[in-house]
Amino acid sequence: MKPRIPGQAAQARHGWWKASQWLALRRAAQVVFLGLFLTGPLIGVWITKGTLASSLTLSILPLTDPLFALQSLLAHHSLEGKVLLGAGLVLAVYALIGGRMFCSWVCPVNLVTDGAAWMRARLNLPEGVTFSRSSRMWILGAVLAVSALTGTVAWEFVNPVTILHRGLVFGALYGAGLAWVLVAALFLFDLAVSSRGWCGHLCPVGAFYGLIGRKSLLRVSAIGRQTCDDCLDCYKACPEPQVISPALKGATRGLGPLILSGDCTNCGRCIDVCPERVFEFSPRWMDRKSKDVSSQTTRDGTTQAAA
Amino acid sequence: MVEPSSPLETSRRDFLAATARTACAAGFFGTALGLWIGQARALPATALRPPGALAEDDFLGTCARCGLCVQDCPYKTLKLAEPGSGPTLGTPYFEARKIPCEMCSDIPCVAACPTGALDKSLKDISKSKMGVAVLVGHETCLNFLGLRCDICHRDCPLMGTAITLERSHNLRTGKHAMFIPTVHTEACTGCGKCEKSCPLEEAAIKVLPPKLALGVLGSHYRLGWEEKKKKGSALIEGTIDLPDRGYSPGEPVPPAPERNSQGGFKEFRP
Ligand code: SF4
Ligand code: SF4
Ligand code: SF4
Ligand code: SF4
Ligand code: SF4
């Protein structure tokens, strides 16, 4: 049997753009964010210097990975003001827009793990080893503890995010170095060992950004949930499908249509693939409770009765 | 074993068991990470840190591995450690024999560092301590062989202070001088220019991280002559000074051997 690929039904009904717009925008964003760092080394036009760990844009805007800063401070090192300011800015922005937007819109590893998921769906591979979704929290805890105990920034000794980003900016990935092996290993892990294994279950960077964004103002809302016909495309497309149920199926339990979990990466893929156009981005304060969903107007203008 | 009385209790037990499993796995992971860090902190002898770098442990805990220093080095001296390249992953370093530090007077690498891993209190590059040059090839250095190579000396940005040529007698020929390149560790910045320019196939002078290059006296060591200078008199009063055999204080010192017009010694017969 041919696997049902999420997005195909939406594309058949609403056309390519409607079924791919957030994915396309996200890929564009990932390319732009990489490009900011790469124009300098490649063509000598410096926009952003440094890497995701710490950078300087247009010689004025300093940004720093707050997880690095936290580890360093826990390890009893004092950092200069510039780097603390940079970490504060990053914290503030992601706290507003959703921490894991870093994952789906910026982090280069997402391209690798999304690639593995894409291939997985087409090869119809079994789930493989499943880790608990809370594993990443434990790993994050362990990383912070090891930082404090060893007096160094522990995660930077293995962090695939910065290995990949450095490899792209400083060129290790253009030769035949070990950096390639690590990226390939990550891809194969997600493809053959565990579905969405790395970004969905293990990566402590994702866990950290998830924590930052728990109260973010930008959310995805299953605003049209009463039209859901249970095709499950959103669950299949979502890198964190556990976040969907409370919003999509929570009406009977009195839950609002807003996806509230910090695990949601605000990738917007559910919006794309839903043939019924159930989802959309929404500010947090628009969390209408189930009672007022009962007489909502759907996109095609008809008024639906509550299910 | 007591049977669980209700499905609720089963799920509670499952939950606790799963949590315990994950906690153990996290503990295992943390231990493995800690062990790996112990391994991966070693700095190879050929790797030198940029100017102003904090002491290695502080440096590793402060440096973000961002590469800003690398991108602002005009001579492409600095690079970030890649997986498998030796120094701690992602940290900036340079290798003297490949591209030495040119000792920029405005120290752009330090200015670029956002974290303080490169210490901004370093204002004068000639005060930096990236490493220390050591003449290791006593059997291969051309000057030790009695020739006049002198390249390391002439290429040193601090020629005459960080490295000098010390004259000594050439025992092989018996009549020539040797000019021994001699590094003065308090002045040497470890820029690596000397190692880079040594014409031998393998440099006879090598710049090592300071920790490898320098001996350190035990903290309880006291140098008698220094202490005597500080005190201004003998450290132990009233000791008997026995006369030195074959020499008594009042006697004249024998005259220095006479030289001929070519500068050689008169009584020397080859
Ligand atoms: S989970 Fe980790 S590796 Fe994956 S996208 Fe987020 S930060 Fe990057
Ligand atoms: S002092 Fe100049 S040459 Fe030396 S590492 Fe810094 S920027 Fe590079
Ligand atoms: S600029 Fe500073 S923090 Fe960044 S890599 Fe260099 S030494 Fe490390
Ligand atoms: S490393 Fe060599 S060239 Fe540089 S200051 Fe020291 S002796 Fe001179
Ligand atoms: S450059 Fe090399 S061979 Fe020449 S004097 Fe210096 S150490 Fe000796």
Coordinates of C-alpha atoms and ligand atoms in Angstrom, one line a residue:
Chain A
M1 CA 0.0 0.0 0.0
K2 CA 1.3 3.4 -0.8
P3 CA 1.8 5.5 2.3
R4 CA -0.5 8.5 2.8
I5 CA 1.8 11.5 2.6
P6 CA 0.6 14.4 4.7
G7 CA 0.0 17.4 2.5
Q8 CA -1.1 15.7 -0.6
A9 CA -4.8 15.8 0.2
A10 CA -4.5 19.5 1.1
Q11 CA -2.6 20.2 -2.1
A12 CA -5.3 18.5 -4.2
R13 CA -7.9 20.7 -2.6
H14 CA -6.2 24.0 -2.1
G15 CA -3.3 24.0 -4.5
W16 CA 0.5 23.9 -3.9
W17 CA 0.9 27.3 -2.2
K18 CA -1.8 26.8 0.4
A19 CA -0.5 23.3 1.2
S20 CA 3.2 24.4 1.4
Q21 CA 3.3 28.1 2.3
W22 CA 4.7 27.8 5.9
L23 CA 7.1 25.1 4.8
A24 CA 8.3 27.2 2.0
L25 CA 8.6 30.3 4.2
R26 CA 10.4 28.3 6.8
R27 CA 12.9 26.9 4.3
A28 CA 13.4 30.4 3.0
A29 CA 14.0 31.7 6.6
Q30 CA 16.5 28.9 7.2
V31 CA 18.4 29.8 4.1
V32 CA 18.3 33.5 4.9
F33 CA 19.6 32.9 8.5
L34 CA 22.4 30.7 7.2
G35 CA 23.1 33.2 4.4
L36 CA 23.6 36.1 6.9
F37 CA 26.5 34.2 8.3
L38 CA 27.8 32.8 5.0
T39 CA 28.1 35.9 2.8
G40 CA 31.1 37.1 4.7
P41 CA 33.2 33.9 4.4
L42 CA 32.1 33.2 0.9
I43 CA 31.9 36.5 -0.9
G44 CA 33.4 38.9 1.6
V45 CA 30.2 40.8 2.3
W46 CA 29.9 40.7 6.1
I47 CA 26.4 40.9 7.5
T48 CA 26.7 38.7 10.5
K49 CA 30.0 37.7 12.0
G50 CA 30.5 34.7 14.2
T51 CA 28.2 31.7 14.6
L52 CA 24.9 30.8 16.3
A53 CA 26.9 30.5 19.5
S54 CA 27.6 34.2 19.5
S55 CA 27.4 36.7 16.7
L56 CA 27.6 40.3 15.7
T57 CA 25.3 41.6 13.0
L58 CA 26.1 44.7 11.1
S59 CA 28.8 45.5 13.6
I60 CA 26.2 46.5 16.2
L61 CA 23.7 43.8 17.2
P62 CA 25.3 41.2 19.5
L63 CA 23.4 37.9 19.9
T64 CA 24.4 34.9 22.0
D65 CA 23.0 31.5 22.6
P66 CA 21.5 31.8 26.1
L67 CA 22.1 28.1 26.8
F68 CA 25.9 28.7 26.4
A69 CA 25.7 31.6 28.7
L70 CA 23.8 29.6 31.3
Q71 CA 26.3 26.8 31.2
S72 CA 29.2 29.1 31.5
L73 CA 27.7 30.9 34.5
L74 CA 26.8 27.6 36.2
A75 CA 30.5 26.6 35.7
H76 CA 31.5 29.7 37.7
H77 CA 32.9 31.8 34.9
S78 CA 32.2 35.5 34.5
L79 CA 31.1 36.7 31.1
E80 CA 31.5 40.1 29.6
G81 CA 28.4 42.4 29.4
K82 CA 28.2 42.2 25.6
V83 CA 27.6 38.4 25.7
L84 CA 25.1 38.7 28.5
L85 CA 23.2 41.4 26.6
G86 CA 23.2 39.2 23.5
A87 CA 21.8 36.2 25.5
G88 CA 19.2 38.5 27.0
L89 CA 18.0 39.7 23.6
V90 CA 17.7 36.1 22.3
L91 CA 15.8 35.1 25.4
A92 CA 13.4 38.0 25.1
V93 CA 12.7 37.4 21.4
Y94 CA 12.1 33.7 21.8
A95 CA 10.0 34.2 24.9
L96 CA 7.7 36.3 22.8
I97 CA 7.5 34.3 19.6
G98 CA 7.9 30.8 20.9
G99 CA 11.3 29.3 21.9
R100 CA 11.2 26.4 19.5
M101 CA 10.9 28.8 16.6
F102 CA 14.6 28.6 16.9
C103 CA 14.3 24.9 16.0
S104 CA 12.0 25.2 13.0
W105 CA 13.1 28.5 11.6
V106 CA 16.8 28.9 12.4
C107 CA 18.6 25.8 13.5
P108 CA 20.5 24.1 10.7
V109 CA 20.0 20.7 12.1
N110 CA 16.3 21.0 11.4
L111 CA 17.2 20.7 7.7
V112 CA 18.9 17.4 8.4
T113 CA 16.2 15.9 10.6
D114 CA 13.4 17.2 8.5
G115 CA 15.1 15.5 5.6
A116 CA 15.2 12.2 7.5
A117 CA 11.5 12.6 8.4
W118 CA 10.6 13.4 4.7
M119 CA 12.4 10.2 3.6
R120 CA 10.9 8.2 6.4
A121 CA 7.4 9.1 5.3
R122 CA 8.1 8.1 1.7
L123 CA 9.8 4.8 2.7
N124 CA 7.0 4.1 5.2
L125 CA 9.5 3.1 7.8
P126 CA 8.4 1.8 11.2
E127 CA 8.7 4.2 14.2
G128 CA 11.8 2.4 15.5
V129 CA 13.2 2.9 19.0
T130 CA 11.0 5.3 20.9
F131 CA 12.4 7.5 23.6
S132 CA 10.3 9.4 26.1
R133 CA 9.6 13.0 25.1
S134 CA 10.9 14.0 28.5
S135 CA 14.3 12.5 27.8
R136 CA 15.5 15.8 26.5
M137 CA 14.7 17.5 29.8
W138 CA 16.7 15.0 31.6
I139 CA 19.6 15.4 29.2
L140 CA 19.3 19.2 29.6
G141 CA 19.5 18.7 33.4
A142 CA 22.5 16.4 33.0
V143 CA 24.2 18.9 30.8
L144 CA 23.7 21.7 33.3
A145 CA 24.8 19.5 36.1
V146 CA 28.0 18.4 34.3
S147 CA 28.7 22.0 33.4
A148 CA 28.6 23.0 37.1
L149 CA 30.6 20.0 38.2
T150 CA 33.4 20.1 35.6
G151 CA 33.5 23.9 35.4
T152 CA 33.2 24.1 31.7
V153 CA 30.5 24.4 29.0
A154 CA 29.6 20.8 28.8
W155 CA 27.3 20.7 25.8
E156 CA 29.8 22.4 23.6
F157 CA 31.9 19.3 23.7
V158 CA 29.3 17.5 21.6
N159 CA 26.7 19.9 20.4
P160 CA 25.6 18.9 16.9
V161 CA 23.9 22.3 16.3
T162 CA 27.1 24.3 16.6
I163 CA 29.2 21.6 15.0
L164 CA 27.0 21.8 11.9
H165 CA 26.8 25.6 11.9
R166 CA 30.5 26.1 12.5
G167 CA 31.1 23.5 9.7
L168 CA 29.1 25.6 7.3
V169 CA 30.5 28.9 8.3
F170 CA 34.1 27.9 8.7
G171 CA 34.3 25.4 6.0
A172 CA 34.8 22.1 7.7
L173 CA 31.8 20.7 5.8
Y174 CA 33.2 21.6 2.4
G175 CA 36.0 19.1 2.8
A176 CA 35.9 15.5 3.9
G177 CA 36.2 16.1 7.6
L178 CA 34.7 14.3 10.6
A179 CA 32.0 17.0 10.8
W180 CA 30.3 15.3 7.8
V181 CA 30.3 12.0 9.6
L182 CA 28.5 13.5 12.6
V183 CA 25.8 15.1 10.3
A184 CA 25.4 11.8 8.4
A185 CA 25.1 9.9 11.7
L186 CA 22.4 12.3 12.9
F187 CA 20.5 11.8 9.6
L188 CA 20.8 8.0 9.8
F189 CA 19.7 8.0 13.5
D190 CA 16.5 9.8 12.7
L191 CA 15.9 7.8 9.5
A192 CA 16.7 4.3 10.6
V193 CA 16.9 4.2 14.4
S194 CA 14.2 6.5 15.8
S195 CA 11.5 8.6 14.2
R196 CA 12.0 12.3 15.0
G197 CA 14.5 10.8 17.5
W198 CA 16.9 13.7 17.8
C199 CA 14.9 16.9 17.6
G200 CA 11.7 15.4 19.0
H201 CA 13.1 13.5 21.9
L202 CA 16.8 14.0 22.8
C203 CA 18.2 17.4 21.9
P204 CA 18.7 19.5 25.1
V205 CA 19.0 22.7 23.0
G206 CA 15.4 22.2 21.8
A207 CA 14.4 21.3 25.3
F208 CA 15.9 24.6 26.6
Y209 CA 14.2 26.7 23.9
G210 CA 11.0 24.9 24.6
L211 CA 11.2 26.0 28.2
I212 CA 11.9 29.6 27.2
G213 CA 8.8 29.7 25.0
R214 CA 6.2 28.2 27.3
K215 CA 4.3 31.4 27.6
S216 CA 5.0 32.8 24.2
L217 CA 2.5 35.1 22.6
L218 CA 2.6 33.5 19.1
R219 CA 0.8 30.2 18.9
V220 CA -0.9 27.9 16.5
S221 CA -4.6 27.5 17.0
A222 CA -6.9 24.7 15.9
I223 CA -9.5 27.4 15.5
G224 CA -11.6 25.5 13.0
R225 CA -11.4 22.2 15.0
Q226 CA -15.1 21.4 14.5
T227 CA -14.5 20.7 10.8
C228 CA -11.7 18.2 11.5
D229 CA -12.5 14.9 9.8
D230 CA -9.8 12.9 11.5
C231 CA -7.5 12.3 8.5
L232 CA -4.5 12.5 10.9
D233 CA -2.4 14.4 8.4
C234 CA -1.5 17.0 11.0
Y235 CA -0.3 14.4 13.4
K236 CA 1.9 12.8 10.7
A237 CA 3.4 16.1 9.6
C238 CA 4.0 17.5 13.1
P239 CA 7.4 17.0 14.6
E240 CA 5.8 17.1 18.1
P241 CA 2.4 15.5 17.5
Q242 CA 1.6 15.2 21.2
V243 CA 1.0 19.0 21.3
I244 CA -2.0 18.8 18.9
S245 CA -4.5 16.7 20.8
P246 CA -5.4 19.0 23.6
A247 CA -6.1 21.8 21.2
L248 CA -7.7 19.8 18.4
K249 CA -9.7 17.3 20.5
G250 CA -10.0 19.1 23.8
A251 CA -13.3 20.9 23.2
T252 CA -15.2 18.3 25.2
R253 CA -12.8 18.7 28.0
G254 CA -13.3 22.4 27.9
L255 CA -9.9 23.2 26.5
G256 CA -9.4 26.1 24.1
P257 CA -8.2 25.6 20.5
L258 CA -4.7 27.1 21.2
I259 CA -1.7 24.8 21.1
L260 CA -0.2 25.7 24.4
S261 CA 2.7 23.3 24.8
G262 CA 6.2 24.8 24.7
D263 CA 7.2 21.8 22.6
C264 CA 5.3 23.2 19.6
T265 CA 7.9 24.5 17.2
N266 CA 5.6 27.0 15.5
C267 CA 6.6 25.4 12.2
G268 CA 3.1 25.8 10.8
R269 CA 3.2 22.5 9.0
C270 CA -0.1 21.5 10.4
I271 CA -1.6 24.6 8.9
D272 CA -0.3 23.6 5.5
V273 CA -1.3 20.0 5.5
C274 CA -4.8 20.1 6.9
P275 CA -7.2 19.7 4.0
E276 CA -10.0 21.2 6.2
R277 CA -7.9 24.3 7.0
V278 CA -8.4 23.8 10.8
F279 CA -5.2 25.6 12.0
E280 CA -3.9 29.0 11.8
F281 CA -1.3 31.2 13.7
S282 CA -2.9 33.2 16.4
P283 CA -1.9 35.4 19.3
R284 CA -2.1 33.8 22.7
W285 CA -4.9 36.0 24.0
M286 CA -7.3 34.6 21.3
D287 CA -7.8 31.3 23.1
R288 CA -11.5 31.0 22.6
K289 CA -13.0 28.3 24.9
S290 CA -15.0 25.5 23.5
K291 CA -18.3 27.3 24.2
D292 CA -17.8 30.1 21.8
V293 CA -16.4 27.8 19.1
S294 CA -19.8 26.4 18.7
S295 CA -21.0 28.8 16.1
Q296 CA -17.8 29.7 14.3
T297 CA -17.7 30.7 10.7
T298 CA -15.4 28.4 8.7
R299 CA -13.3 29.7 5.9
D300 CA -15.7 29.0 3.1
G301 CA -18.3 31.2 4.9
T302 CA -20.7 28.5 6.1
T303 CA -21.7 28.4 9.7
Q304 CA -21.1 25.1 11.4
A305 CA -22.9 23.7 14.4
A306 CA -20.7 22.3 17.2
A307 CA -19.8 18.7 16.8
Chain B
M1 CA 4.8 -9.0 44.9
V2 CA 1.5 -7.1 45.6
E3 CA -0.8 -7.0 42.6
P4 CA -1.8 -3.5 41.6
S5 CA -5.3 -2.9 42.9
S6 CA -6.5 -0.5 40.3
P7 CA -5.6 0.5 36.7
L8 CA -4.7 3.9 38.1
E9 CA -2.1 2.4 40.3
T10 CA -0.7 0.4 37.4
S11 CA -0.2 3.5 35.4
R12 CA 1.3 5.2 38.4
R13 CA 3.7 2.4 38.8
D14 CA 4.5 2.4 35.1
F15 CA 5.1 6.1 35.3
L16 CA 7.5 5.8 38.2
A17 CA 9.3 2.9 36.5
A18 CA 9.6 4.9 33.3
T19 CA 10.8 8.0 35.1
A20 CA 13.4 5.9 37.0
R21 CA 14.6 4.4 33.7
T22 CA 14.9 7.8 32.1
A23 CA 16.7 9.2 35.2
C24 CA 19.2 6.4 35.1
A25 CA 19.8 6.9 31.4
A26 CA 20.3 10.6 32.0
G27 CA 22.8 9.7 34.8
F28 CA 24.6 7.4 32.4
F29 CA 24.7 10.1 29.8
G30 CA 26.0 12.7 32.2
T31 CA 28.8 10.4 33.4
A32 CA 29.8 9.6 29.8
L33 CA 29.7 13.3 28.9
G34 CA 31.8 14.1 32.0
L35 CA 34.4 11.4 31.0
W36 CA 34.5 12.6 27.4
I37 CA 35.1 16.2 28.6
G38 CA 38.0 15.0 30.7
Q39 CA 39.5 13.5 27.5
A40 CA 38.6 16.3 25.2
R41 CA 40.1 19.1 27.3
A42 CA 43.7 18.2 26.4
L43 CA 45.6 20.7 24.3
P44 CA 48.1 19.3 21.8
A45 CA 51.6 20.8 22.1
T46 CA 51.4 22.3 18.7
A47 CA 48.2 24.3 19.4
L48 CA 48.6 27.8 20.7
R49 CA 45.8 30.0 22.0
P50 CA 45.1 33.5 20.7
P51 CA 46.7 36.5 22.5
G52 CA 45.1 37.3 25.8
A53 CA 43.5 33.9 26.3
L54 CA 42.6 33.1 29.9
A55 CA 44.3 30.1 31.6
E56 CA 43.2 27.0 29.8
D57 CA 40.4 25.9 32.1
D58 CA 38.9 29.3 32.4
F59 CA 39.3 29.7 28.7
L60 CA 37.3 26.5 28.0
G61 CA 34.6 27.6 30.4
T62 CA 34.3 31.1 28.9
C63 CA 34.9 30.8 25.2
A64 CA 31.6 30.5 23.3
R65 CA 33.4 28.8 20.3
C66 CA 31.8 31.6 18.2
G67 CA 34.7 32.3 15.9
L68 CA 34.5 36.1 16.0
C69 CA 38.2 36.2 16.9
V70 CA 39.0 33.9 13.9
Q71 CA 37.1 36.1 11.5
D72 CA 38.7 39.3 12.6
C73 CA 42.3 38.0 12.4
P74 CA 43.7 39.7 9.3
Y75 CA 46.4 37.0 8.7
K76 CA 44.1 34.0 8.9
T77 CA 46.3 32.8 11.8
L78 CA 43.5 31.6 14.0
K79 CA 41.2 28.7 13.3
L80 CA 38.5 26.9 15.2
A81 CA 39.1 23.3 16.1
E82 CA 37.1 20.9 14.0
P83 CA 36.1 17.4 15.2
G84 CA 39.2 15.3 15.3
S85 CA 41.6 18.2 14.7
G86 CA 43.1 18.0 18.2
P87 CA 42.3 21.0 20.5
T88 CA 38.9 21.1 22.3
L89 CA 36.1 21.1 19.7
G90 CA 35.2 24.5 18.4
T91 CA 37.9 26.5 20.3
P92 CA 40.2 29.0 18.5
Y93 CA 43.9 28.1 18.2
F94 CA 46.9 28.5 15.8
E95 CA 49.9 26.4 14.8
A96 CA 53.1 28.4 14.7
R97 CA 54.6 26.3 11.9
K98 CA 51.6 26.9 9.7
I99 CA 50.6 30.5 10.2
P100 CA 52.2 32.4 13.2
C101 CA 50.6 35.4 14.9
E102 CA 51.8 38.7 13.4
M103 CA 51.3 40.5 16.7
C104 CA 48.9 43.2 15.4
S105 CA 49.3 46.3 17.5
D106 CA 45.5 46.8 17.7
I107 CA 45.0 43.1 18.6
P108 CA 41.7 42.7 16.6
C109 CA 41.2 39.2 17.8
V110 CA 40.9 40.3 21.4
A111 CA 38.7 43.3 20.5
A112 CA 36.3 40.9 18.7
C113 CA 35.9 38.5 21.6
P114 CA 32.5 39.0 23.1
T115 CA 32.9 36.8 26.2
G116 CA 36.1 37.8 27.8
A117 CA 37.8 34.5 27.0
L118 CA 40.4 36.8 25.4
D119 CA 41.2 39.2 28.1
K120 CA 40.7 42.9 27.1
S121 CA 43.1 44.0 29.7
L122 CA 45.8 43.0 27.2
K123 CA 46.6 46.4 25.6
D124 CA 50.2 45.8 24.5
I125 CA 50.6 42.8 22.2
S126 CA 54.3 42.4 23.2
K127 CA 53.0 41.6 26.7
S128 CA 51.0 38.6 25.4
K129 CA 51.9 35.0 26.4
M130 CA 50.5 32.8 23.6
G131 CA 53.4 30.4 24.1
V132 CA 57.1 30.3 24.7
A133 CA 59.8 29.5 22.2
V134 CA 62.2 26.7 23.1
L135 CA 65.2 25.7 21.1
V136 CA 64.7 22.0 21.1
G137 CA 67.1 20.9 18.3
H138 CA 70.5 21.3 19.9
E139 CA 71.9 18.8 17.5
T140 CA 70.3 20.2 14.3
C141 CA 70.0 24.0 14.8
L142 CA 72.4 25.4 12.2
N143 CA 73.8 27.9 14.7
F144 CA 74.5 25.0 17.1
L145 CA 76.4 23.4 14.2
G146 CA 78.6 26.5 14.1
L147 CA 77.0 28.1 11.1
R148 CA 75.4 31.6 11.0
C149 CA 71.8 30.9 10.2
D150 CA 70.3 33.4 12.7
I151 CA 66.9 33.4 10.9
C152 CA 64.8 32.9 14.0
H153 CA 66.6 35.7 15.7
R154 CA 66.2 38.1 12.7
D155 CA 62.5 37.2 12.2
C156 CA 61.6 37.7 15.9
P157 CA 59.4 40.8 16.2
L158 CA 61.2 41.3 19.6
M159 CA 64.7 40.6 18.3
G160 CA 67.2 41.3 20.9
T161 CA 64.9 41.0 23.9
A162 CA 62.8 37.9 23.3
I163 CA 65.6 36.1 21.5
T164 CA 69.4 36.9 21.5
L165 CA 72.4 35.3 20.1
E166 CA 74.7 34.3 22.9
R167 CA 78.4 33.8 21.9
S168 CA 80.1 30.6 23.0
H169 CA 83.2 28.6 22.1
N170 CA 83.0 26.1 19.3
L171 CA 84.6 23.0 20.7
R172 CA 84.5 21.1 17.4
T173 CA 86.8 23.5 15.5
G174 CA 88.4 24.8 18.7
K175 CA 88.8 28.3 17.1
H176 CA 85.4 29.6 16.2
A177 CA 82.6 31.1 18.0
M178 CA 79.0 29.8 18.1
F179 CA 76.0 32.1 18.2
I180 CA 73.4 30.3 20.2
P181 CA 69.8 31.5 19.7
T182 CA 68.6 32.0 23.3
V183 CA 65.0 32.7 24.2
H184 CA 64.2 34.9 27.2
T185 CA 60.9 33.6 28.4
E186 CA 59.8 36.8 30.2
A187 CA 59.9 38.7 26.9
C188 CA 58.9 36.0 24.4
T189 CA 55.2 36.3 23.4
G190 CA 55.0 32.9 21.7
C191 CA 54.0 34.5 18.4
G192 CA 55.5 31.6 16.5
K193 CA 57.4 33.6 13.9
C194 CA 60.7 31.9 14.8
E195 CA 59.3 28.4 14.5
K196 CA 57.7 29.3 11.2
S197 CA 60.9 30.7 9.7
C198 CA 63.4 28.1 10.9
P199 CA 64.7 26.6 7.6
L200 CA 65.1 23.1 8.8
E201 CA 62.8 20.4 7.6
E202 CA 61.5 20.1 11.2
A203 CA 62.0 23.4 13.1
A204 CA 64.8 23.3 15.7
I205 CA 63.0 26.1 17.6
K206 CA 59.5 25.3 18.7
V207 CA 56.8 27.4 20.3
L208 CA 55.0 25.5 23.0
P209 CA 52.1 26.4 25.2
P210 CA 53.6 28.2 28.3
K211 CA 52.6 25.3 30.6
L212 CA 54.6 22.9 28.6
A213 CA 57.6 25.2 28.0
L214 CA 58.3 26.4 31.5
G215 CA 59.6 24.8 34.6
V216 CA 58.0 26.0 37.9
L217 CA 60.0 26.1 41.1
G218 CA 58.4 24.5 44.1
S219 CA 56.6 27.3 46.1
H220 CA 58.8 26.6 49.1
Y221 CA 62.0 27.1 47.2
R222 CA 64.1 30.1 48.2
L223 CA 67.1 31.2 46.2
G224 CA 69.9 31.9 48.7
W225 CA 71.5 34.7 46.7
E226 CA 68.2 36.5 46.2
E227 CA 67.4 36.2 49.9
K228 CA 70.8 37.5 50.7
K229 CA 70.2 40.5 48.4
K230 CA 66.9 41.2 50.0
K231 CA 68.4 41.0 53.5
G232 CA 71.5 43.0 52.6
S233 CA 73.8 40.7 54.6
A234 CA 74.6 37.0 55.0
L235 CA 71.6 34.9 55.9
I236 CA 73.4 33.1 58.7
E237 CA 75.7 35.3 60.7
G238 CA 79.0 34.1 62.2
T239 CA 79.7 31.1 59.9
I240 CA 83.4 30.4 59.3
D241 CA 84.6 31.2 55.8
L242 CA 87.3 28.6 55.1
P243 CA 90.1 29.7 52.6
D244 CA 89.6 28.4 49.0
R245 CA 92.4 26.1 48.1
G246 CA 95.0 27.4 45.7
Y247 CA 93.8 30.9 45.8
S248 CA 94.0 33.5 48.5
P249 CA 92.0 36.8 48.4
G250 CA 95.0 39.2 48.2
E251 CA 96.7 37.4 45.3
P252 CA 96.6 39.0 41.8
V253 CA 94.3 37.4 39.2
P254 CA 96.3 35.8 36.3
P255 CA 96.2 38.0 33.1
A256 CA 93.8 37.2 30.2
P257 CA 95.6 35.4 27.4
E258 CA 97.1 37.8 24.8
R259 CA 95.6 38.2 21.3
N260 CA 97.4 38.4 18.0
S261 CA 96.4 41.0 15.3
Q262 CA 93.8 38.6 13.7
G263 CA 92.0 38.4 17.0
G264 CA 93.2 34.9 17.8
F265 CA 95.1 33.8 20.9
K266 CA 98.8 34.2 20.7
E267 CA 99.7 30.9 22.3
F268 CA 97.2 28.9 20.2
R269 CA 98.9 26.5 17.8
P270 CA 96.5 24.5 15.5
Ligands
SF4_1 S1 15.8 20.2 18.6 FE1 18.0 20.8 18.7 S2 18.9 20.1 16.8 FE2 16.7 20.0 16.6 S3 16.1 21.9 15.6 FE3 15.9 22.2 17.8 S4 17.9 23.0 18.5 FE4 18.2 22.2 16.5
SF4_2 S1 47.3 39.5 17.1 FE1 46.8 39.7 14.9 S2 47.8 38.0 13.8 FE2 47.9 37.6 16.0 S3 46.1 36.3 16.3 FE3 45.5 38.4 16.8 S4 44.6 39.2 14.9 FE4 45.8 37.3 14.4
SF4_3 S1 35.9 35.4 20.0 FE1 36.2 34.8 22.1 S2 34.5 33.5 22.6 FE2 34.6 33.7 20.4 S3 35.8 31.9 19.7 FE3 37.2 33.6 20.0 S4 37.9 33.4 22.1 FE4 36.1 32.2 21.9
SF4_4 S1 57.9 33.1 19.6 FE1 59.9 33.3 18.7 S2 59.6 35.0 17.3 FE2 57.9 35.1 18.7 S3 58.6 36.5 20.4 FE3 59.1 34.4 21.0 S4 61.3 34.1 20.3 FE4 60.4 35.9 19.2
SF4_5 S1 66.3 29.4 12.5 FE1 66.4 27.3 13.1 S2 68.4 26.6 12.4 FE2 68.4 28.8 12.3 S3 69.3 29.5 14.1 FE3 67.2 29.5 14.5 S4 66.7 27.5 15.3 FE4 68.7 27.4 14.5

